[in-house]
Amino acid sequence: MLLEIRFTDPKFARYLESTVSGRDLVAFTFESSRDMNLFLQKVRVELGLKRVNAICSQGGPVDRPQNNIQQLSYLGFYTYLVDTITAPDAIVRYLCKQYAVHRIPIGNDHTYRNSENVPANINFFFTENHRFSVRVSAYSGEKSVSTTEVREAKLMANTVDVEEIGNFNKQLSLFEQQSQGHKAKMQEIDKKLLTLEGNLNELNTRRKAINEGVEKVRTILAQIRVQTKKVQDIESEPTFDIQQERDRTRKKQKECVLKQCKIHADLKNSMATLYTETMNGEVWKAKLEFYRNGIVQQETELRELRNELRSVQATLENIENQLIRSKSNAKEKLVEAKRSCNNKLPDDEGFPYKEDFEVLPADITRLQEHCYELQTRVDCMDQGDEQVIKEYEEREKLISKLKSEVSNSSDMNKILAKKMETIQSKWLPPLENLLRDIDKSFGDMFSKLGCAGEIKLEKGGSDEDYDKYGIAILVRFRASEQLQQLTRHAQSGGERALSTALYLMALQRLTTVPFRCVDEINQGMDPINERKMFELLVKVTTECDNAQYFLLTPKLLTNLEYNSKIMIHTIMNGQKIMRYNKWNYDAFLQKAHHYRMA
């Protein structure tokens, strides 16, 4: 039964397993009682499998009672158990008949807190983590409620959607094809990168020359100001011919102005060129960062290949040890053979079995086959039974088949390991890049507060143990301390609230939106951390190219720093609040003025 049941969400498996007995879950389901009896006769009587269970249930569409779960939504119920599964009609009919899964609702924690308000006609239901069973005494009529904790599913914990696996395999094949194309593009981009890096060096040289030209222009402007001062001093001297000096000075001034205009035009062109080259430089920097990430990925693959090399070296060492042992065994066999032949070898004179030895094959493989053949003849001479020969041939076929299966299994393991490495290389580097961006934003905001913060990927052991992956948040609020992981024991409540708020703000900076809304982010903070948080929020939100922030809060500290980009709206609402069209603004302003003067 459990092989045919699918769930709309895997979390519902533990509810069904807590309702249906394990004997029924592993039972075989039949639509014909004759087939069931024949099956039980075969497995229980003939095969002796007494623990095999079977059930019989009619097929065809299931007539489910129409129970509207919306009528129980006020108690937190959101579905019936039968609506969480998909299975053949015979299985669904059996579960409805034997366990009434169509009348078992599933609720949440709100249901657990209001379990005493559940209607009397519901005598079996689930909350998020508990199972409630209501029984009424046939004698006294009193109601008793038993509550048990719902354990995690065991038998149905690993239900597999075959169709989904097929889709994933198709996607995997498509991704592998795309990967080949991307690798070719990467090689082309690497070639372009080398060329562009050369162009970047050339542009840096040109930018340096432009900067030198700008410095020369500034020097000339300073010289012009000095010469102008000299002209003014000369004009103030009464001993010179004022008119003559004025004409000469005007002529020089005109020349200097024309020269200055030319220099300004050159400076304008130089600045435009500098801006263009600077923008191109930033583009190349971004591309360089992208390729550096690719290098990091290649280094990761290199480390994996080195690990494989160490494994191969270990295998080679084992083979060498086996070779040494084989040589030692060969020497012992040689001594034993010489002892059997009067301490003589086939090449020695007086070898007693020289004629028989010359007839034997010289190839080791053929010699082993000849040995096997002689051994088989000896075995047949003892019994003379053809059954032994037949059994020998069958065992040879079985050994060949098992060797083939072992070889295929080893190849499949290698293919799966390679696919795991390929899939990991697709999602792990982008995840690490994302965490680096979050860490940079998180650390920048902490540094503005005079503190330190860090975000990193916590692997918790082996790189393949993905269940232990997590995000570690490290903070430091005092210069005398080291970076510590954010926990309820190491930091105060205000520090934890501030760290959480800054982490959320760091996540928000990764997405581009027109505005953001922050609701009561300062709740739970002490005044010191609340002031730090507000000052940082002002700095972050009023920078260029940032989204507009709406901060909703029931209170604000006094003497906070604001700037021209902040607008405060005070919401006045309630039954006893004066309507806005009756406000006396002049009276409000006078009271505020008197309050500030006091």
XYZ file of C-alpha atoms in Angstrom:
598
model
C 0.000 0.000 0.000
C 2.710 2.472 0.955
C 4.311 2.191 -2.514
C 1.132 3.478 -4.208
C 0.367 6.440 -1.905
C 1.606 9.933 -2.848
C 1.274 13.099 -0.761
C 0.554 16.673 -1.813
C 3.244 17.659 0.711
C 5.747 15.273 2.405
C 4.898 16.744 5.823
C 1.493 14.969 5.750
C 3.154 11.508 5.719
C 3.521 11.402 9.498
C -0.227 12.066 9.997
C -1.253 9.108 7.813
C 1.391 6.853 9.381
C 0.093 7.840 12.840
C -3.462 6.886 11.773
C -3.030 3.682 9.744
C -1.428 0.620 11.333
C 1.950 -0.467 10.011
C 0.545 -3.911 9.117
C -1.928 -2.333 6.692
C 0.675 0.037 5.214
C 2.875 -2.887 4.128
C -0.102 -5.017 3.043
C -0.764 -5.996 -0.589
C -4.069 -4.587 -1.902
C -6.398 -6.661 -4.122
C -9.675 -5.786 -5.805
C -10.653 -9.464 -6.075
C -11.022 -11.710 -3.013
C -10.239 -14.747 -5.171
C -6.890 -13.250 -6.205
C -6.156 -12.353 -2.585
C -6.868 -15.891 -1.346
C -4.739 -17.384 -4.112
C -1.888 -14.980 -3.217
C -2.065 -15.812 0.515
C -2.156 -19.551 -0.252
C 0.980 -19.165 -2.346
C 3.098 -17.020 0.001
C 1.915 -18.258 3.405
C 1.412 -21.975 2.799
C 3.781 -22.811 -0.049
C 6.546 -20.255 0.637
C 6.105 -20.180 4.430
C 5.994 -16.343 4.648
C 3.590 -16.035 7.574
C 4.048 -12.287 8.069
C 2.841 -11.287 4.617
C -0.457 -9.405 4.872
C -3.087 -8.665 2.231
C -6.368 -6.745 2.091
C -9.277 -6.686 -0.329
C -11.056 -3.516 -1.436
C -13.357 -2.824 -4.360
C -12.151 -0.638 -7.219
C -13.975 2.111 -9.035
C -14.550 5.778 -8.151
C -14.796 6.557 -4.433
C -17.948 8.331 -3.255
C -16.474 10.743 -0.728
C -18.818 12.661 1.612
C -18.721 16.397 0.938
C -17.239 17.875 4.133
C -16.472 21.565 3.832
C -13.267 22.308 5.747
C -14.039 26.042 5.624
C -16.685 25.525 8.298
C -13.880 24.543 10.715
C -11.312 27.141 9.607
C -12.023 29.336 12.643
C -10.415 26.592 14.763
C -7.313 26.416 12.531
C -8.351 23.330 10.499
C -7.260 23.665 6.872
C -7.665 20.218 5.240
C -8.883 16.648 5.705
C -6.408 13.779 5.779
C -7.914 12.178 2.662
C -7.293 15.392 0.681
C -3.538 15.163 1.318
C -3.042 11.853 -0.515
C -3.361 10.500 -4.042
C -3.683 6.733 -4.453
C -5.647 4.121 -6.429
C -9.383 4.082 -5.710
C -9.230 0.700 -3.949
C -6.692 2.004 -1.406
C -8.591 5.257 -0.808
C -11.838 3.292 -0.346
C -10.166 0.989 2.198
C -8.673 3.922 4.183
C -12.025 5.725 4.273
C -13.851 2.586 5.370
C -11.404 1.312 7.989
C -9.879 4.554 9.306
C -12.368 7.257 8.184
C -9.574 9.439 6.805
C -12.226 11.576 5.090
C -13.486 12.681 8.527
C -10.082 13.392 10.130
C -9.240 17.124 9.889
C -5.727 18.564 10.215
C -5.116 21.848 12.020
C -2.272 24.035 13.273
C -1.048 25.443 16.596
C -4.206 27.556 16.858
C -6.188 24.299 16.862
C -3.988 22.971 19.675
C -4.710 26.034 21.832
C -8.453 25.767 21.166
C -8.821 21.989 21.256
C -11.567 22.195 23.896
C -13.749 24.116 21.387
C -13.675 21.388 18.715
C -17.230 20.156 17.968
C -18.321 16.950 19.688
C -18.906 15.111 16.402
C -15.150 15.208 15.645
C -13.572 12.501 17.787
C -10.211 12.218 15.994
C -8.108 15.112 14.637
C -4.552 16.411 14.296
C -2.852 19.684 15.182
C 0.607 20.700 14.006
C 2.471 18.250 16.263
C -0.217 16.373 18.248
C -2.966 13.791 17.735
C -6.236 14.092 19.647
C -8.543 11.114 20.236
C -11.913 11.680 21.938
C -13.811 8.753 23.505
C -17.206 8.777 25.248
C -17.903 6.197 27.966
C -20.808 3.890 27.130
C -21.724 3.671 30.833
C -21.248 7.144 32.321
C -21.341 9.193 29.125
C -18.228 11.083 30.199
C -15.810 12.255 27.527
C -12.083 11.474 27.735
C -9.462 13.055 25.497
C -6.062 11.483 24.856
C -3.279 13.557 23.334
C -0.117 12.084 21.843
C 2.752 13.703 20.022
C 2.957 12.940 16.309
C 6.317 11.390 15.482
C 8.206 11.791 12.247
C 7.296 9.353 9.486
C 9.440 6.231 9.101
C 7.838 3.864 6.606
C 6.614 6.682 4.340
C 9.428 9.156 4.914
C 11.112 8.429 1.593
C 8.208 8.285 -0.855
C 9.501 8.983 -4.336
C 7.707 10.739 -7.170
C 8.867 8.813 -10.256
C 7.518 11.430 -12.652
C 9.396 14.172 -10.829
C 12.618 12.123 -10.986
C 12.142 11.751 -14.729
C 11.685 15.501 -15.106
C 14.812 16.112 -13.056
C 16.801 13.706 -15.237
C 15.635 15.557 -18.368
C 16.611 18.875 -16.786
C 19.970 17.405 -15.812
C 20.640 16.327 -19.405
C 19.649 19.789 -20.651
C 21.918 21.456 -18.097
C 24.819 19.230 -19.122
C 24.353 20.246 -22.771
C 24.222 23.900 -21.768
C 27.353 23.390 -19.668
C 29.303 22.224 -22.720
C 28.248 25.371 -24.588
C 29.170 27.575 -21.627
C 32.607 25.966 -21.392
C 33.288 26.824 -25.035
C 32.117 30.395 -24.422
C 34.340 30.585 -21.348
C 37.367 29.675 -23.431
C 36.506 32.387 -25.965
C 35.969 34.908 -23.163
C 39.336 33.973 -21.612
C 41.014 34.811 -24.903
C 39.134 38.107 -25.106
C 40.045 38.838 -21.489
C 43.755 38.603 -22.265
C 43.314 41.072 -25.116
C 41.183 43.409 -23.011
C 43.659 43.339 -20.132
C 46.322 44.522 -22.551
C 43.972 47.313 -23.700
C 43.294 48.196 -20.061
C 47.011 48.607 -19.366
C 47.307 50.830 -22.416
C 44.330 52.929 -21.252
C 45.846 53.275 -17.786
C 49.006 54.636 -19.403
C 46.951 57.134 -21.404
C 45.011 58.147 -18.293
C 48.299 58.809 -16.498
C 49.393 61.045 -19.357
C 46.047 62.906 -19.221
C 46.423 63.457 -15.476
C 49.877 64.893 -16.081
C 48.339 67.274 -18.646
C 45.733 68.358 -16.100
C 48.482 69.131 -13.583
C 50.266 71.207 -16.216
C 47.056 73.175 -16.848
C 46.712 73.880 -13.146
C 50.332 75.080 -13.037
C 49.707 77.427 -15.970
C 46.580 78.830 -14.278
C 48.621 79.539 -11.168
C 51.227 81.313 -13.278
C 48.468 83.397 -14.904
C 47.254 84.502 -11.489
C 50.821 85.499 -10.528
C 51.274 87.502 -13.723
C 47.907 89.209 -13.211
C 49.028 90.248 -9.729
C 52.223 91.663 -11.173
C 50.228 93.677 -13.720
C 48.078 95.113 -10.975
C 51.183 96.072 -9.006
C 52.691 97.770 -12.054
C 49.484 99.723 -12.695
C 49.538 100.992 -9.128
C 53.029 102.487 -9.561
C 52.714 106.201 -10.562
C 56.226 106.429 -12.111
C 55.293 104.297 -15.156
C 53.383 105.394 -18.223
C 49.992 104.105 -17.197
C 48.482 104.124 -20.667
C 51.420 102.343 -22.250
C 51.559 99.742 -19.517
C 47.797 99.307 -19.711
C 47.935 98.638 -23.447
C 50.792 96.209 -23.084
C 49.097 94.455 -20.200
C 45.823 94.182 -22.122
C 47.685 92.646 -25.003
C 49.318 90.073 -22.714
C 46.000 89.507 -20.982
C 44.311 88.856 -24.291
C 47.036 86.380 -25.243
C 46.750 84.666 -21.864
C 42.957 84.475 -22.138
C 43.180 82.944 -25.596
C 45.787 80.509 -24.357
C 43.641 79.717 -21.324
C 40.587 79.075 -23.534
C 42.617 76.687 -25.631
C 43.885 74.945 -22.513
C 40.321 74.730 -21.157
C 39.145 73.145 -24.399
C 41.988 70.614 -24.202
C 41.143 70.032 -20.545
C 37.491 69.415 -21.423
C 38.447 66.852 -24.052
C 40.907 65.237 -21.648
C 38.273 64.989 -18.901
C 35.762 63.465 -21.332
C 38.372 60.933 -22.417
C 39.248 60.256 -18.781
C 35.571 59.656 -17.898
C 35.117 57.277 -20.835
C 38.265 55.335 -20.026
C 37.346 55.205 -16.331
C 33.936 53.729 -17.152
C 35.571 51.177 -19.440
C 38.006 50.367 -16.653
C 35.129 49.683 -14.250
C 33.512 47.406 -16.837
C 36.723 45.444 -17.202
C 37.071 45.242 -13.442
C 33.608 43.669 -13.244
C 34.496 41.201 -15.970
C 37.796 40.457 -14.234
C 35.912 39.689 -11.011
C 33.647 37.306 -12.953
C 36.620 35.416 -14.344
C 38.314 35.358 -10.976
C 35.257 33.549 -9.654
C 35.697 31.070 -12.479
C 39.318 30.586 -11.413
C 38.139 29.875 -7.870
C 35.813 27.200 -9.242
C 38.666 25.666 -11.253
C 40.826 25.630 -8.112
C 38.028 23.749 -6.341
C 37.997 21.164 -9.119
C 41.808 20.963 -8.870
C 41.551 20.149 -5.169
C 39.052 17.393 -5.956
C 41.397 15.944 -8.599
C 44.232 16.005 -6.079
C 42.055 14.056 -3.669
C 41.418 11.505 -6.416
C 45.200 11.372 -7.059
C 45.834 10.566 -3.402
C 43.210 7.818 -3.605
C 44.870 6.360 -6.715
C 48.267 6.521 -5.018
C 46.846 4.616 -2.052
C 45.464 2.004 -4.471
C 48.880 1.775 -6.170
C 50.541 1.255 -2.797
C 48.098 -1.578 -2.030
C 48.864 -3.178 -5.388
C 52.613 -2.924 -4.735
C 52.119 -4.586 -1.352
C 50.130 -7.344 -3.038
C 52.963 -7.720 -5.585
C 55.509 -8.130 -2.778
C 53.314 -10.744 -1.104
C 52.821 -12.522 -4.445
C 56.595 -12.638 -5.025
C 57.081 -14.053 -1.545
C 54.414 -16.696 -2.193
C 56.035 -17.494 -5.536
C 59.383 -18.077 -3.827
C 57.740 -20.383 -1.301
C 55.982 -22.293 -4.104
C 59.318 -22.588 -5.957
C 60.997 -24.059 -2.875
C 58.077 -26.459 -2.431
C 58.251 -27.475 -6.117
C 62.015 -28.115 -5.889
C 61.460 -30.195 -2.761
C 58.938 -32.326 -4.713
C 61.436 -32.784 -7.593
C 64.580 -33.764 -5.660
C 65.626 -30.069 -5.322
C 65.954 -29.693 -9.097
C 64.422 -27.313 -11.617
C 63.265 -28.203 -15.157
C 66.476 -26.699 -16.638
C 68.746 -28.716 -14.308
C 70.244 -32.072 -15.310
C 68.646 -35.076 -13.708
C 65.195 -33.442 -13.430
C 62.931 -36.505 -12.794
C 59.822 -35.222 -14.646
C 61.506 -33.656 -17.661
C 59.468 -35.521 -20.314
C 56.133 -34.659 -18.644
C 57.194 -31.042 -18.160
C 58.062 -30.526 -21.851
C 54.505 -31.509 -22.845
C 52.914 -28.784 -20.645
C 51.957 -25.372 -22.204
C 54.405 -22.458 -21.760
C 51.651 -19.780 -21.361
C 50.465 -19.182 -17.771
C 46.810 -18.834 -18.834
C 46.815 -22.069 -20.823
C 48.672 -23.756 -17.984
C 45.954 -22.727 -15.506
C 43.260 -23.970 -17.891
C 45.104 -27.287 -18.184
C 45.280 -27.485 -14.398
C 41.546 -26.841 -14.071
C 40.844 -29.484 -16.703
C 42.933 -32.092 -14.855
C 41.246 -31.220 -11.549
C 37.833 -31.618 -13.173
C 38.830 -35.017 -14.552
C 39.993 -36.105 -11.113
C 36.663 -35.012 -9.597
C 34.743 -36.882 -12.294
C 36.813 -40.033 -11.780
C 35.705 -40.202 -8.124
C 31.931 -39.973 -8.659
C 31.290 -40.329 -12.342
C 28.198 -38.136 -11.984
C 27.202 -35.771 -14.795
C 25.431 -33.572 -12.244
C 28.822 -32.359 -10.942
C 29.884 -31.192 -14.398
C 26.570 -29.434 -14.908
C 26.865 -27.725 -11.536
C 30.418 -26.631 -12.403
C 29.268 -25.059 -15.703
C 26.362 -23.271 -13.983
C 28.683 -21.862 -11.356
C 31.054 -20.598 -14.042
C 28.141 -18.778 -15.720
C 27.031 -17.353 -12.361
C 30.553 -16.104 -11.608
C 30.752 -14.417 -15.034
C 27.351 -12.785 -14.498
C 28.294 -11.509 -11.025
C 31.555 -10.050 -12.357
C 29.607 -8.177 -15.051
C 27.121 -6.817 -12.488
C 29.941 -5.662 -10.193
C 31.623 -3.870 -13.119
C 28.351 -2.154 -14.144
C 27.671 -1.094 -10.542
C 31.148 0.432 -10.250
C 30.670 2.381 -13.509
C 27.261 3.633 -12.329
C 28.769 4.808 -9.015
C 31.419 6.774 -10.895
C 28.782 8.376 -13.157
C 26.631 9.377 -10.168
C 29.642 10.812 -8.318
C 30.557 12.862 -11.388
C 26.982 14.170 -11.698
C 26.999 15.169 -8.014
C 30.194 17.152 -8.554
C 28.727 18.848 -11.641
C 25.495 19.827 -9.859
C 27.409 21.093 -6.820
C 29.629 23.267 -9.026
C 26.471 24.919 -10.416
C 24.822 25.980 -7.150
C 27.656 26.259 -4.585
C 29.735 29.076 -6.235
C 26.638 31.325 -6.788
C 25.655 30.705 -3.149
C 29.135 31.650 -1.948
C 29.082 34.800 -4.133
C 25.682 35.759 -2.688
C 26.948 35.310 0.883
C 30.020 37.417 0.055
C 27.717 40.250 -1.083
C 25.625 39.908 2.097
C 28.806 39.824 4.214
C 30.149 42.996 2.568
C 26.882 44.908 3.121
C 26.520 43.542 6.678
C 30.132 44.422 7.557
C 29.826 47.946 6.084
C 26.766 48.716 8.216
C 28.460 47.376 11.370
C 31.610 49.412 10.648
C 29.482 52.579 10.456
C 28.424 51.822 14.048
C 32.035 51.329 15.171
C 31.506 47.559 15.465
C 32.309 44.520 13.344
C 30.104 41.908 11.679
C 30.638 38.963 9.369
C 28.424 36.500 7.427
C 29.839 33.182 6.262
C 28.747 29.756 5.080
C 28.970 27.159 7.865
C 29.438 23.670 6.382
C 29.685 21.841 9.714
C 32.072 19.105 8.566
C 32.301 17.369 5.195
C 31.538 19.326 2.005
C 29.062 16.605 0.961
C 27.097 16.761 4.250
C 24.537 19.258 2.941
C 22.133 18.783 5.874
C 24.628 20.561 8.133
C 25.014 23.628 5.881
C 23.963 26.895 7.523
C 24.632 30.632 7.716
C 26.805 31.823 10.629
C 26.389 35.419 11.863
C 29.458 36.723 13.732
C 29.357 40.100 15.544
C 31.579 42.211 17.806
C 30.237 45.236 19.708
C 33.357 46.135 21.745
C 36.974 46.595 20.600
C 38.294 44.363 23.397
C 36.258 41.371 22.190
C 36.674 38.887 19.378
C 34.068 38.065 16.748
C 31.455 35.783 18.330
C 28.570 33.867 16.803
C 25.172 35.470 17.402
C 23.431 33.460 20.160
C 21.052 34.161 23.031
C 23.860 33.554 25.538
C 26.740 35.595 24.046
C 24.873 38.879 23.316
C 22.217 40.909 25.080
C 18.647 41.165 23.828
C 19.212 44.650 22.393
C 22.373 43.528 20.585
C 20.578 40.517 19.104
C 17.680 42.696 17.932
C 20.122 45.197 16.367
C 22.084 42.408 14.633
C 18.868 40.872 13.277
C 17.702 44.246 11.940
C 21.032 44.912 10.204
C 21.029 41.409 8.698
C 17.570 42.006 7.219
C 18.702 45.379 5.846
C 21.760 43.703 4.286
C 19.453 41.195 2.568
C 17.225 44.007 1.288
C 20.135 45.785 -0.371
C 20.588 42.823 -2.747
C 17.287 43.513 -4.515
C 16.162 46.588 -6.442
C 12.679 47.850 -5.525
C 11.044 51.315 -5.558
C 10.359 51.325 -1.802
C 10.582 49.213 1.349
C 8.419 49.103 4.482
C 9.943 48.383 7.919
C 7.405 47.776 10.709
C 8.471 48.303 14.364
C 12.074 47.282 13.709
C 13.154 49.063 16.922
C 10.930 46.992 19.211
C 12.857 45.005 21.832
C 15.963 47.247 21.632
C 17.461 49.190 24.507
C 17.804 52.991 23.949
C 21.524 52.767 23.053
C 21.111 50.161 20.313
C 17.870 51.782 19.127
C 19.703 55.080 18.612
C 22.521 53.302 16.742
C 20.007 51.515 14.545
C 18.137 54.730 13.702
C 21.335 56.646 12.860
C 22.487 53.815 10.594
C 19.057 53.580 8.958
C 19.223 57.316 8.192
C 22.695 56.937 6.629
C 21.725 53.923 4.535
C 18.341 55.133 3.323
C 19.447 58.655 2.386
C 22.357 57.538 0.219
C 22.117 57.813 -3.550
C 20.511 55.027 -5.600
C 18.604 53.576 -2.647
C 14.939 52.663 -2.354
C 12.512 54.816 -0.372
C 11.972 53.522 3.163
C 8.782 53.656 5.239
C 9.574 53.186 8.956
C 6.469 52.426 11.035
C 6.967 52.768 14.805
C 4.789 53.615 17.833
C 7.611 55.660 19.406
C 10.820 57.563 18.668
C 13.690 58.544 20.934
C 14.299 62.225 21.645
C 17.100 64.290 20.076
C 17.539 62.032 17.054
C 19.459 63.395 14.065
C 17.469 64.039 10.874
C 18.290 65.522 7.476
C 16.430 67.139 4.596
C 15.604 63.780 2.959
C 13.507 62.552 5.919
C 9.772 63.231 6.202
C 7.894 62.449 9.454
C 4.157 61.719 9.318
C 2.283 61.561 12.625
C -0.897 59.486 12.320
C -3.746 60.803 14.466
C -6.607 58.313 14.541
C -9.309 57.184 16.966
C -12.924 57.785 17.952
C -12.142 60.726 20.274
C -9.599 62.459 18.028
C -10.584 65.872 16.625
C -11.216 65.872 12.879
C -8.510 67.441 10.761
C -10.799 70.149 9.335
C -11.266 71.552 12.859
C -7.565 71.902 13.648
C -6.205 75.326 14.634
C -2.761 75.343 13.075
C -1.816 78.741 14.525
C -2.529 77.509 18.045
C -0.421 74.410 17.409
C 2.506 76.537 16.209
C 2.253 78.896 19.186
C 2.266 75.999 21.649
C 5.280 74.467 19.899
C 7.099 77.814 19.987
C 6.402 78.279 23.718
C 7.505 74.695 24.370
C 10.843 75.288 22.641
C 11.385 78.635 24.398
C 10.760 76.983 27.773
